[in-house]
mmCIF file of C-alpha atoms in Angstrom:
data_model
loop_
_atom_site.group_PDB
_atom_site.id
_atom_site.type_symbol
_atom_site.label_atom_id
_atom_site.label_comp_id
_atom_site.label_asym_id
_atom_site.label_seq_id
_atom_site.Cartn_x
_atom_site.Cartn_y
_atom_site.Cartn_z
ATOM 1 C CA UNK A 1 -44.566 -5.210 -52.758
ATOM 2 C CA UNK A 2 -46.522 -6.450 -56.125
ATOM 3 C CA UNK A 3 -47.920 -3.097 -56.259
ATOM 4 C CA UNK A 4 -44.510 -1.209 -55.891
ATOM 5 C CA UNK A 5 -42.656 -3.792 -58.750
ATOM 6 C CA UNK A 6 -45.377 -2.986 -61.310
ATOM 7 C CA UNK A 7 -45.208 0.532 -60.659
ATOM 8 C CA UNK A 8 -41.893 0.403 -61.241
ATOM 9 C CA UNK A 9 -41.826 -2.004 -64.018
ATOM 10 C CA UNK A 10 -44.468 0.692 -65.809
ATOM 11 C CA UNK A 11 -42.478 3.828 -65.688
ATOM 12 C CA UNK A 12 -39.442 1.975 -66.388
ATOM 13 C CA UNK A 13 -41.305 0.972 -69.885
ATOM 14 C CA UNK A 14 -42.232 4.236 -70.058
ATOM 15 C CA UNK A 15 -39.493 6.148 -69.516
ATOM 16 C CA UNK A 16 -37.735 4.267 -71.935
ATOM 17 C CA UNK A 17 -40.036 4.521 -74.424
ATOM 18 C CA UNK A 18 -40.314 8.257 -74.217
ATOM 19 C CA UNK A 19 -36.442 8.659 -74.479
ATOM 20 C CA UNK A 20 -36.146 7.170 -77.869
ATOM 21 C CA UNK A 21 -36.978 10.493 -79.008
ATOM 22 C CA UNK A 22 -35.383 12.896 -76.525
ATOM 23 C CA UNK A 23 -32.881 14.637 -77.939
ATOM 24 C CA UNK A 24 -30.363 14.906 -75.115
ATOM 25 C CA UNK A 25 -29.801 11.248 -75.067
ATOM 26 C CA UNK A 26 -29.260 11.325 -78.657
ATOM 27 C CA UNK A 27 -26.412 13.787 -78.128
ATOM 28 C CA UNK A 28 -25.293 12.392 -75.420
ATOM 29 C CA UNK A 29 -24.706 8.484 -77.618
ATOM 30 C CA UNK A 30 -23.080 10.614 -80.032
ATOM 31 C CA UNK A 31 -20.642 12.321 -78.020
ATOM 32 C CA UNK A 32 -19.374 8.554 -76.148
ATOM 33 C CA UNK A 33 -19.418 7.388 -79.453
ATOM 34 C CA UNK A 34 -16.788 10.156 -80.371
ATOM 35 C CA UNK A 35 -15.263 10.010 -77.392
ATOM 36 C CA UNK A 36 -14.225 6.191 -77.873
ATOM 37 C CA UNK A 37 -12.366 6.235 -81.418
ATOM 38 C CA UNK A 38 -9.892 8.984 -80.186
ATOM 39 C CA UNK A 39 -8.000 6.465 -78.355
ATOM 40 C CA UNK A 40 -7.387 4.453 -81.729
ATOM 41 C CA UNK A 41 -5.611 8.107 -83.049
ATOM 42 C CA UNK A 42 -3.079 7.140 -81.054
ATOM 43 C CA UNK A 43 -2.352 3.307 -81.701
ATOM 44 C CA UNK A 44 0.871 2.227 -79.802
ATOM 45 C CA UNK A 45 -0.452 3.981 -76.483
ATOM 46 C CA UNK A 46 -4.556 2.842 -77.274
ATOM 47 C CA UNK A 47 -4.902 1.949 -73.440
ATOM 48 C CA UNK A 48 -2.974 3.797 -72.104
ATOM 49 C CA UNK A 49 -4.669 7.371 -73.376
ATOM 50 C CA UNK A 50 -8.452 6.035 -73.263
ATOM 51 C CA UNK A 51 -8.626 6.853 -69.936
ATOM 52 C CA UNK A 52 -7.491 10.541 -70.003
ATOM 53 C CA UNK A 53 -9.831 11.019 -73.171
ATOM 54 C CA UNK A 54 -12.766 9.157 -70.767
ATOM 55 C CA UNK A 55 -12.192 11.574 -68.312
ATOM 56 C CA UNK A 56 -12.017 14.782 -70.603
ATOM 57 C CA UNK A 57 -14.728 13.471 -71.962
ATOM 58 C CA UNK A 58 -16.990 13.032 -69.021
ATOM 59 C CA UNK A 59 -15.982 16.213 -67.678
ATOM 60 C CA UNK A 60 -16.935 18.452 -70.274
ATOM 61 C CA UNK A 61 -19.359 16.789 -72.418
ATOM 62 C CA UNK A 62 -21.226 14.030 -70.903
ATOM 63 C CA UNK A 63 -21.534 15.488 -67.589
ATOM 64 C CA UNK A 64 -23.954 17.972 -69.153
ATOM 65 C CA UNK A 65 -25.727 15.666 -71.641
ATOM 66 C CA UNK A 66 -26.471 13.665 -68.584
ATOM 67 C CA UNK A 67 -27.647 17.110 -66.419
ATOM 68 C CA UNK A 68 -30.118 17.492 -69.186
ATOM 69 C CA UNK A 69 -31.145 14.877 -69.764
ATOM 70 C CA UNK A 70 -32.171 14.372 -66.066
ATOM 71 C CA UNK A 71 -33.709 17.492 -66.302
ATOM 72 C CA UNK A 72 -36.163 16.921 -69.487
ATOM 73 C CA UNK A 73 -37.257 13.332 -67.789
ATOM 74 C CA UNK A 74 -38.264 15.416 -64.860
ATOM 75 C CA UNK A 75 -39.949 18.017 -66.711
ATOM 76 C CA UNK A 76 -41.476 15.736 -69.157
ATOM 77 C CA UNK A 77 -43.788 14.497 -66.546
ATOM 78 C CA UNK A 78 -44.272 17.956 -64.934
ATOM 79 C CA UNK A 79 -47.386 18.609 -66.463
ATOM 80 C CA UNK A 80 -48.893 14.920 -66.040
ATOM 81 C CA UNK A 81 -48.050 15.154 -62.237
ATOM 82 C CA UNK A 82 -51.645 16.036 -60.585
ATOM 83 C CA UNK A 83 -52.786 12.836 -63.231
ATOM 84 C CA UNK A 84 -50.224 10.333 -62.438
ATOM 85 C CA UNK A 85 -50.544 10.883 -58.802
ATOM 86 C CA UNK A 86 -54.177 10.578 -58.774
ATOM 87 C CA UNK A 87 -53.270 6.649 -59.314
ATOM 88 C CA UNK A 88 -52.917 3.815 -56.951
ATOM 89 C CA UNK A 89 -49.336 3.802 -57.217
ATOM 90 C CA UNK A 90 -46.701 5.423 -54.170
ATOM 91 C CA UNK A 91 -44.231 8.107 -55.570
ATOM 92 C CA UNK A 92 -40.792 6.234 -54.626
ATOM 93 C CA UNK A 93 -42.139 3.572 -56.537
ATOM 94 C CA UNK A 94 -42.416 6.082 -59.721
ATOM 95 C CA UNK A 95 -39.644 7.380 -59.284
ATOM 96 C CA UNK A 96 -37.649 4.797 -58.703
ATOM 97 C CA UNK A 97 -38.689 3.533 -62.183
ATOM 98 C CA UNK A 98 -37.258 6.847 -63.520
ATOM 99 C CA UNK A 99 -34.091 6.211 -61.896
ATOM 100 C CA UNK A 100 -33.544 2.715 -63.077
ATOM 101 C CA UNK A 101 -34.471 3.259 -66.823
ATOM 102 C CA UNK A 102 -31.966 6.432 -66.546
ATOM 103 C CA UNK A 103 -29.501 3.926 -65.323
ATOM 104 C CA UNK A 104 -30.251 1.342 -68.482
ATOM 105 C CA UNK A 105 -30.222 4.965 -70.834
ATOM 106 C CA UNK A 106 -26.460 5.638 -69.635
ATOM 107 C CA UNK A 107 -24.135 3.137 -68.714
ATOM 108 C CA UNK A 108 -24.276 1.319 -71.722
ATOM 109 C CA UNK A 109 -22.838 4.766 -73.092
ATOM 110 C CA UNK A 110 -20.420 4.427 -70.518
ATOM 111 C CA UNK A 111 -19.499 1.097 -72.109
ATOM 112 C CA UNK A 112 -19.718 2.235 -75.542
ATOM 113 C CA UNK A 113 -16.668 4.976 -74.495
ATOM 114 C CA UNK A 114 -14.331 1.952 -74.385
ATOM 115 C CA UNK A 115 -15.563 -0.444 -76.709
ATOM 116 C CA UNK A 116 -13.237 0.489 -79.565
ATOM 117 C CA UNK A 117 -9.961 -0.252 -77.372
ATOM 118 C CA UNK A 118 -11.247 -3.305 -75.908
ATOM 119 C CA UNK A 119 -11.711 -4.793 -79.243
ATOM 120 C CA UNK A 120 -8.404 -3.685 -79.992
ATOM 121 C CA UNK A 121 -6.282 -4.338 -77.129
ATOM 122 C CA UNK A 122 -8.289 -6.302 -75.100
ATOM 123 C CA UNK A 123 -10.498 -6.054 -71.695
ATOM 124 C CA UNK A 124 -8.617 -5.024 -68.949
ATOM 125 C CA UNK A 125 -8.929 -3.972 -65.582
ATOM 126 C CA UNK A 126 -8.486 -0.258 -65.973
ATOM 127 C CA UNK A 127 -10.856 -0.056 -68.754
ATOM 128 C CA UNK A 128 -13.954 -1.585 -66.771
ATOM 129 C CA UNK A 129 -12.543 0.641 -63.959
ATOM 130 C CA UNK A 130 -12.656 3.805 -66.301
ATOM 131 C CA UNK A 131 -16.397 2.726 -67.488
ATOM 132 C CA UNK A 132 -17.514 2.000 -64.260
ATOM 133 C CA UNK A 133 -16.339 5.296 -62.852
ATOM 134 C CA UNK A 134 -17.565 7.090 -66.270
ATOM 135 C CA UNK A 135 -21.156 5.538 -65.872
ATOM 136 C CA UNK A 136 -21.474 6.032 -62.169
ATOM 137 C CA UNK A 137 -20.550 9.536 -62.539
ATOM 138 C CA UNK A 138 -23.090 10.613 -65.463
ATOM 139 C CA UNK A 139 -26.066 8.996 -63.406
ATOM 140 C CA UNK A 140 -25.327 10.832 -60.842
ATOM 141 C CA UNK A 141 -25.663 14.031 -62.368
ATOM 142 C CA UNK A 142 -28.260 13.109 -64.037
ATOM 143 C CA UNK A 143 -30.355 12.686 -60.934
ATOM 144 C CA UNK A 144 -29.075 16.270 -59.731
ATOM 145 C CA UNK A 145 -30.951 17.062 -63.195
ATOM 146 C CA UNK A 146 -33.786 15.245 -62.162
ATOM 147 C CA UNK A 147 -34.138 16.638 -58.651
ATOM 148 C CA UNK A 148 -33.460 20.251 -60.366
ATOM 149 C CA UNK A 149 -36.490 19.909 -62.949
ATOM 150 C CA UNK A 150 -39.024 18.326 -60.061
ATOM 151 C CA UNK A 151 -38.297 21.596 -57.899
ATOM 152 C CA UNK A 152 -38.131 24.226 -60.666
ATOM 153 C CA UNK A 153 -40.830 23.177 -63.290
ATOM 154 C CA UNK A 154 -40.837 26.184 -65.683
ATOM 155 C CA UNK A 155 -38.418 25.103 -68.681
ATOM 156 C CA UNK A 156 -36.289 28.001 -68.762
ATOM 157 C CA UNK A 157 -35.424 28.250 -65.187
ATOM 158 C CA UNK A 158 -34.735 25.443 -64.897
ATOM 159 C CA UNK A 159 -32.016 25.106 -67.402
ATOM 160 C CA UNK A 160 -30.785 27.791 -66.148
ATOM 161 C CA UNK A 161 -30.124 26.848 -62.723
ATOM 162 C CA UNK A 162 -28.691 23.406 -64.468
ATOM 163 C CA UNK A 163 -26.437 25.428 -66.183
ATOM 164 C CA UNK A 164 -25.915 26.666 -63.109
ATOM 165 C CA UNK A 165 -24.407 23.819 -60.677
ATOM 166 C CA UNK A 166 -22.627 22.619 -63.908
ATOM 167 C CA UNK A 167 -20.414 25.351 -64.190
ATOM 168 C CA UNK A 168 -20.283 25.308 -60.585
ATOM 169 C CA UNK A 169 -19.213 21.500 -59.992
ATOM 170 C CA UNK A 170 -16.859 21.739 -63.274
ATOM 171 C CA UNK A 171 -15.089 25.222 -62.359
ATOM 172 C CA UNK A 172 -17.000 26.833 -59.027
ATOM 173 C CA UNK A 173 -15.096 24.497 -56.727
ATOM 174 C CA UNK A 174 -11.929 25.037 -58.282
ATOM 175 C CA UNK A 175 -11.473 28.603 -58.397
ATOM 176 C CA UNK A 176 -12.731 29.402 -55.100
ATOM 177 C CA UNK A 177 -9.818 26.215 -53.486
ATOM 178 C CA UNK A 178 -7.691 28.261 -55.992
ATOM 179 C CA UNK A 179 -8.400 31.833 -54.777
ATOM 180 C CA UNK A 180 -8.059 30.813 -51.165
ATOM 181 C CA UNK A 181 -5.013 28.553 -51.205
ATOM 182 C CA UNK A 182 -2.646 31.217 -50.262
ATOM 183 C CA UNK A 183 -4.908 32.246 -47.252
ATOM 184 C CA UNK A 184 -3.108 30.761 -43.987
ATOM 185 C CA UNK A 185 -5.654 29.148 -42.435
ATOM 186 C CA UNK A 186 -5.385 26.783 -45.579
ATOM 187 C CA UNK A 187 -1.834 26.150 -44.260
ATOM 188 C CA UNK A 188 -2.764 25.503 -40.782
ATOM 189 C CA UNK A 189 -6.502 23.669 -41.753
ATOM 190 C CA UNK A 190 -5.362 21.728 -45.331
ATOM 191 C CA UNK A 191 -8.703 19.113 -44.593
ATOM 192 C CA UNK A 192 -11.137 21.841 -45.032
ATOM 193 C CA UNK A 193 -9.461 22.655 -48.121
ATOM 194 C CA UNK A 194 -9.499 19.434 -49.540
ATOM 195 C CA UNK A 195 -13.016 18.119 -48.338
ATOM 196 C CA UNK A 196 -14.853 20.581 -51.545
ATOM 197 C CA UNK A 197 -12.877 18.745 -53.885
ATOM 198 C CA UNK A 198 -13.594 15.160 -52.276
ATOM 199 C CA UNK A 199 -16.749 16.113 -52.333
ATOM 200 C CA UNK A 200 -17.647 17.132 -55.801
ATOM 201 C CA UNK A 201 -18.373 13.842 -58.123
ATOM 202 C CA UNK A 202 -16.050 15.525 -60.771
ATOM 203 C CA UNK A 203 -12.917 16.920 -59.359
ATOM 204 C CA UNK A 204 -13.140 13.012 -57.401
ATOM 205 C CA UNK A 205 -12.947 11.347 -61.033
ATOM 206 C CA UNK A 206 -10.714 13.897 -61.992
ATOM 207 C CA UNK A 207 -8.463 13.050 -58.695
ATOM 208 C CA UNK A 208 -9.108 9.282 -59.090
ATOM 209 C CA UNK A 209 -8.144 8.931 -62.804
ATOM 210 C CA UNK A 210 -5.072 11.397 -62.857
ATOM 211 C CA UNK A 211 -3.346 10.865 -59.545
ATOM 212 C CA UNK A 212 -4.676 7.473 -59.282
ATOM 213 C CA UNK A 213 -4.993 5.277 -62.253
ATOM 214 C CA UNK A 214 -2.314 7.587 -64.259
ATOM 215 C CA UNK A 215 0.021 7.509 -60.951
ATOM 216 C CA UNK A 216 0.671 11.349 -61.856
ATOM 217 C CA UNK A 217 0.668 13.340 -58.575
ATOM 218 C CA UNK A 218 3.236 15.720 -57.752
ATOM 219 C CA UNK A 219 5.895 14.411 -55.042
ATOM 220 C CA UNK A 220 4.771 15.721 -51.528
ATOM 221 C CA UNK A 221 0.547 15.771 -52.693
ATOM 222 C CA UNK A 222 0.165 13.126 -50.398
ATOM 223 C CA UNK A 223 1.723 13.726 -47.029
ATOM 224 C CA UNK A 224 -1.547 14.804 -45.448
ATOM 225 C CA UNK A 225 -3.341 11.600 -43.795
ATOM 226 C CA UNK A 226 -6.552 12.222 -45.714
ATOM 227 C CA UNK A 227 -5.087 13.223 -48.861
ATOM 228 C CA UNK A 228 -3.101 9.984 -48.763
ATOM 229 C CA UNK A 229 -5.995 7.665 -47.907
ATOM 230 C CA UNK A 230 -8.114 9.306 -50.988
ATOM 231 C CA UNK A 231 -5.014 8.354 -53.328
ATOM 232 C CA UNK A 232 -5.221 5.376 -52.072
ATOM 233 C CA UNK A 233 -8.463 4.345 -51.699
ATOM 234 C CA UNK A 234 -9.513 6.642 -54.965
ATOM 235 C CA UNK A 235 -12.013 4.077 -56.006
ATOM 236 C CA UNK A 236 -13.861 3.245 -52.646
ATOM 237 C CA UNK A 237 -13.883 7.050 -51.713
ATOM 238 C CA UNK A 238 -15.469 7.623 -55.422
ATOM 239 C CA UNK A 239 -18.051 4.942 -55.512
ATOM 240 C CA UNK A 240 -19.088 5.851 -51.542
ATOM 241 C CA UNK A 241 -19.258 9.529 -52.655
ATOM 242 C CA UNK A 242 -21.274 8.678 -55.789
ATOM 243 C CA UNK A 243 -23.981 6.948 -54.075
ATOM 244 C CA UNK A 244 -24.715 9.524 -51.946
ATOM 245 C CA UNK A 245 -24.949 11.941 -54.465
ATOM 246 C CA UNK A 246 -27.519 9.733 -56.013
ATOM 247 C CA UNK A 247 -29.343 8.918 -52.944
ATOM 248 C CA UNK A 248 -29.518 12.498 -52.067
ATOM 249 C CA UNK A 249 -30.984 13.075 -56.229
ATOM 250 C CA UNK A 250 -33.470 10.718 -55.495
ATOM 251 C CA UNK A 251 -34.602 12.266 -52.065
ATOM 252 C CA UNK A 252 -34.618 15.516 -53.313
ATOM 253 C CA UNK A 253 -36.385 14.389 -56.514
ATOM 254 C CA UNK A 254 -38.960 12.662 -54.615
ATOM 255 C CA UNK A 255 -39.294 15.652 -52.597
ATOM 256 C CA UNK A 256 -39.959 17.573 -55.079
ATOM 257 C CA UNK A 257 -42.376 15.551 -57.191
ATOM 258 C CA UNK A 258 -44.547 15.871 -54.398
ATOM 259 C CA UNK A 259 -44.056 19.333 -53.320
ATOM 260 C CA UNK A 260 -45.296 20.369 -57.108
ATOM 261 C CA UNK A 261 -48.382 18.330 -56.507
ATOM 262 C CA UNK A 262 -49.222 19.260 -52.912
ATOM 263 C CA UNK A 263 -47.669 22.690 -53.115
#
C-alpha cells in the first residue's frame, strides 16, 4: 500500500508539473474564465442565466479542451512507456496518479465558471449544482481522451479519432434519435429510444440542466416511467452515469497503457 501511495503521489507531482505548460489546459482556463463573466452581461437575471451559459459552455467548448487535454497527458508519456514500466511501481497505481492530478487540473475550472456570480449574488445551491455537474462532466471526457491516446499512440490519429467521438457524443446521438423518431417501433419501444441519450454524459447535462434545473420540458415529455424518473432524479442518474464513464476511462486507459508496452 506504501508502494502504491508514492507511486501515486509521484505522477501526481508530475503530471502537474508537466501541465503548466500544456497548451490545452491553458485554453481550456481561458475559455471558463470567459464563460463566467457572461452571466454579469445580464445583471438582473445573473443566476438565473449562469447556468444555461455553463451548459453551452461545457458543451461546446470545454468538453473538447478537456478531450485533449486527456489525450496529450496520455500521449505525453507514450514514448517514456517501455522506461516507466521498467520501474517497481504497478500501472493502476500510475495511472491513477494521472487521473487524480487531471481531477485537481479541472474542477477548479469548473469553479472558476461561477465564481463571478457567486461574488455577486451569492452561493447558492444551483450554482454548486451547475459546477459540480460542469466539473464531473469535463473529467470524464477527459479520461475518454486519455483512454483514446493510450490505445492510438501516433499523434495524428489519435486526434482524429478524438475528434471523432466528440462530434459523435455532441451531435452523433442526436441525429440518429432524430432520424429514427418517426420510425414506429420508436412509438411502440420509446425506452430504447431514450436509453442513447441517458447514456451520453452530454445530452444527460443537457437533459439535467434544461428540463431539470430550468424546469423547461414540454407538457407530456414525461409520461413515460423512465423518462419521468430521469427528470426527477436528473442529478443521481447524472452523477451514477458519470462515474461509470470514468471508471470505464480508467479501465480502458489502463488497458491500454499496457497493451502499448506488451503489445
Amino acid at each position: 500500500m506504501t508502494a502504491h501511495l508514492s507511486t501515486i503521489r509521484a505522477t501526481f507531482r508530475r503530471e502537474v508539473a508537466e501541465h503548466r505548460l500544456n497548451r490545452f489546459l491553458h485554453v481550456h482556463l481561458a475559455l471558463a474564465a470567459v464563460i463566467s463573466v457572461l452571466p454579469l452581461f445580464t445583471p438582473d437575471a445573473t443566476e438565473r442565466s449562469a447556468p444555461a451559459w455553463v451548459l453551452q459552455g461545457v458543451l461546446y467548448c470545454l468538453s473538447l479542451s478537456s478531450l485533449l487535454l486527456g489525450l496529450s497527458a496520455a500521449h505525453g508519456d507514450a514514448d517514456e512507456f517501455p522506461l516507466l514500466f521498467t520501474q517497481p511501481m504497478a500501472r493502476g497505481a500510475w495511472l491513477a496518479g494521472k487521473v487524480l492530478a487531471l481531477a485537481a487540473l479541472l474542477c477548479p475550472a469548473s469553479l472558476l465558471l461561477v465564481a463571478p456570480t457567486a461574488l455577486t449574488g451569492g452561493v447558492s445551491g444551483t450554482l454548486v449544482y451547475v459546477a459540480a455537474a460542469a466539473g464531473g462532466v469535463c473529467l470524464a471526457i477527459a479520461l475518454v481522451g486519455l483512454a483514446i491516446g493510450f490505445w492510438v499512440r501516433d499523434h495524428v490519429r489519435g486526434l482524429l479519432l478524438a475528434l471523432g467521438v466528440w462530434f459523435g457524443l455532441l451531435f452523433g446521438t442526436d441525429l440518429v434519435l432524430l432520424a429514427l423518431s418517426g420510425a414506429p417501433w420508436v412509438q411502440q419501444y420509446p425506452t430504447a429510444w431514450v436509453l442513447p441519450l441517458m447514456l451520453n454524459p452530454l445530452d444527460a447535462l443537457r437533459v439535467t440542466v434544461l428540463f431539470g434545473l430550468e424546469q423547461t420540458a414540454p407538457a407530456g415529455i414525461g409520461t413515460g416511467s423512465l423518462v419521468g424518473w430521469w427528470l426527477e432524479h436528473g442529478g443521481l442518474w447524472l452523477t451514477l452515469m458519470l462515474t461509470a464513464w470514468m471508471a470505464a476511462g480508467f479501465g480502458l486507459g489502463l488497458a491500454g497503457a499496457t497493451r502499448r508496452v506488451d503489445g
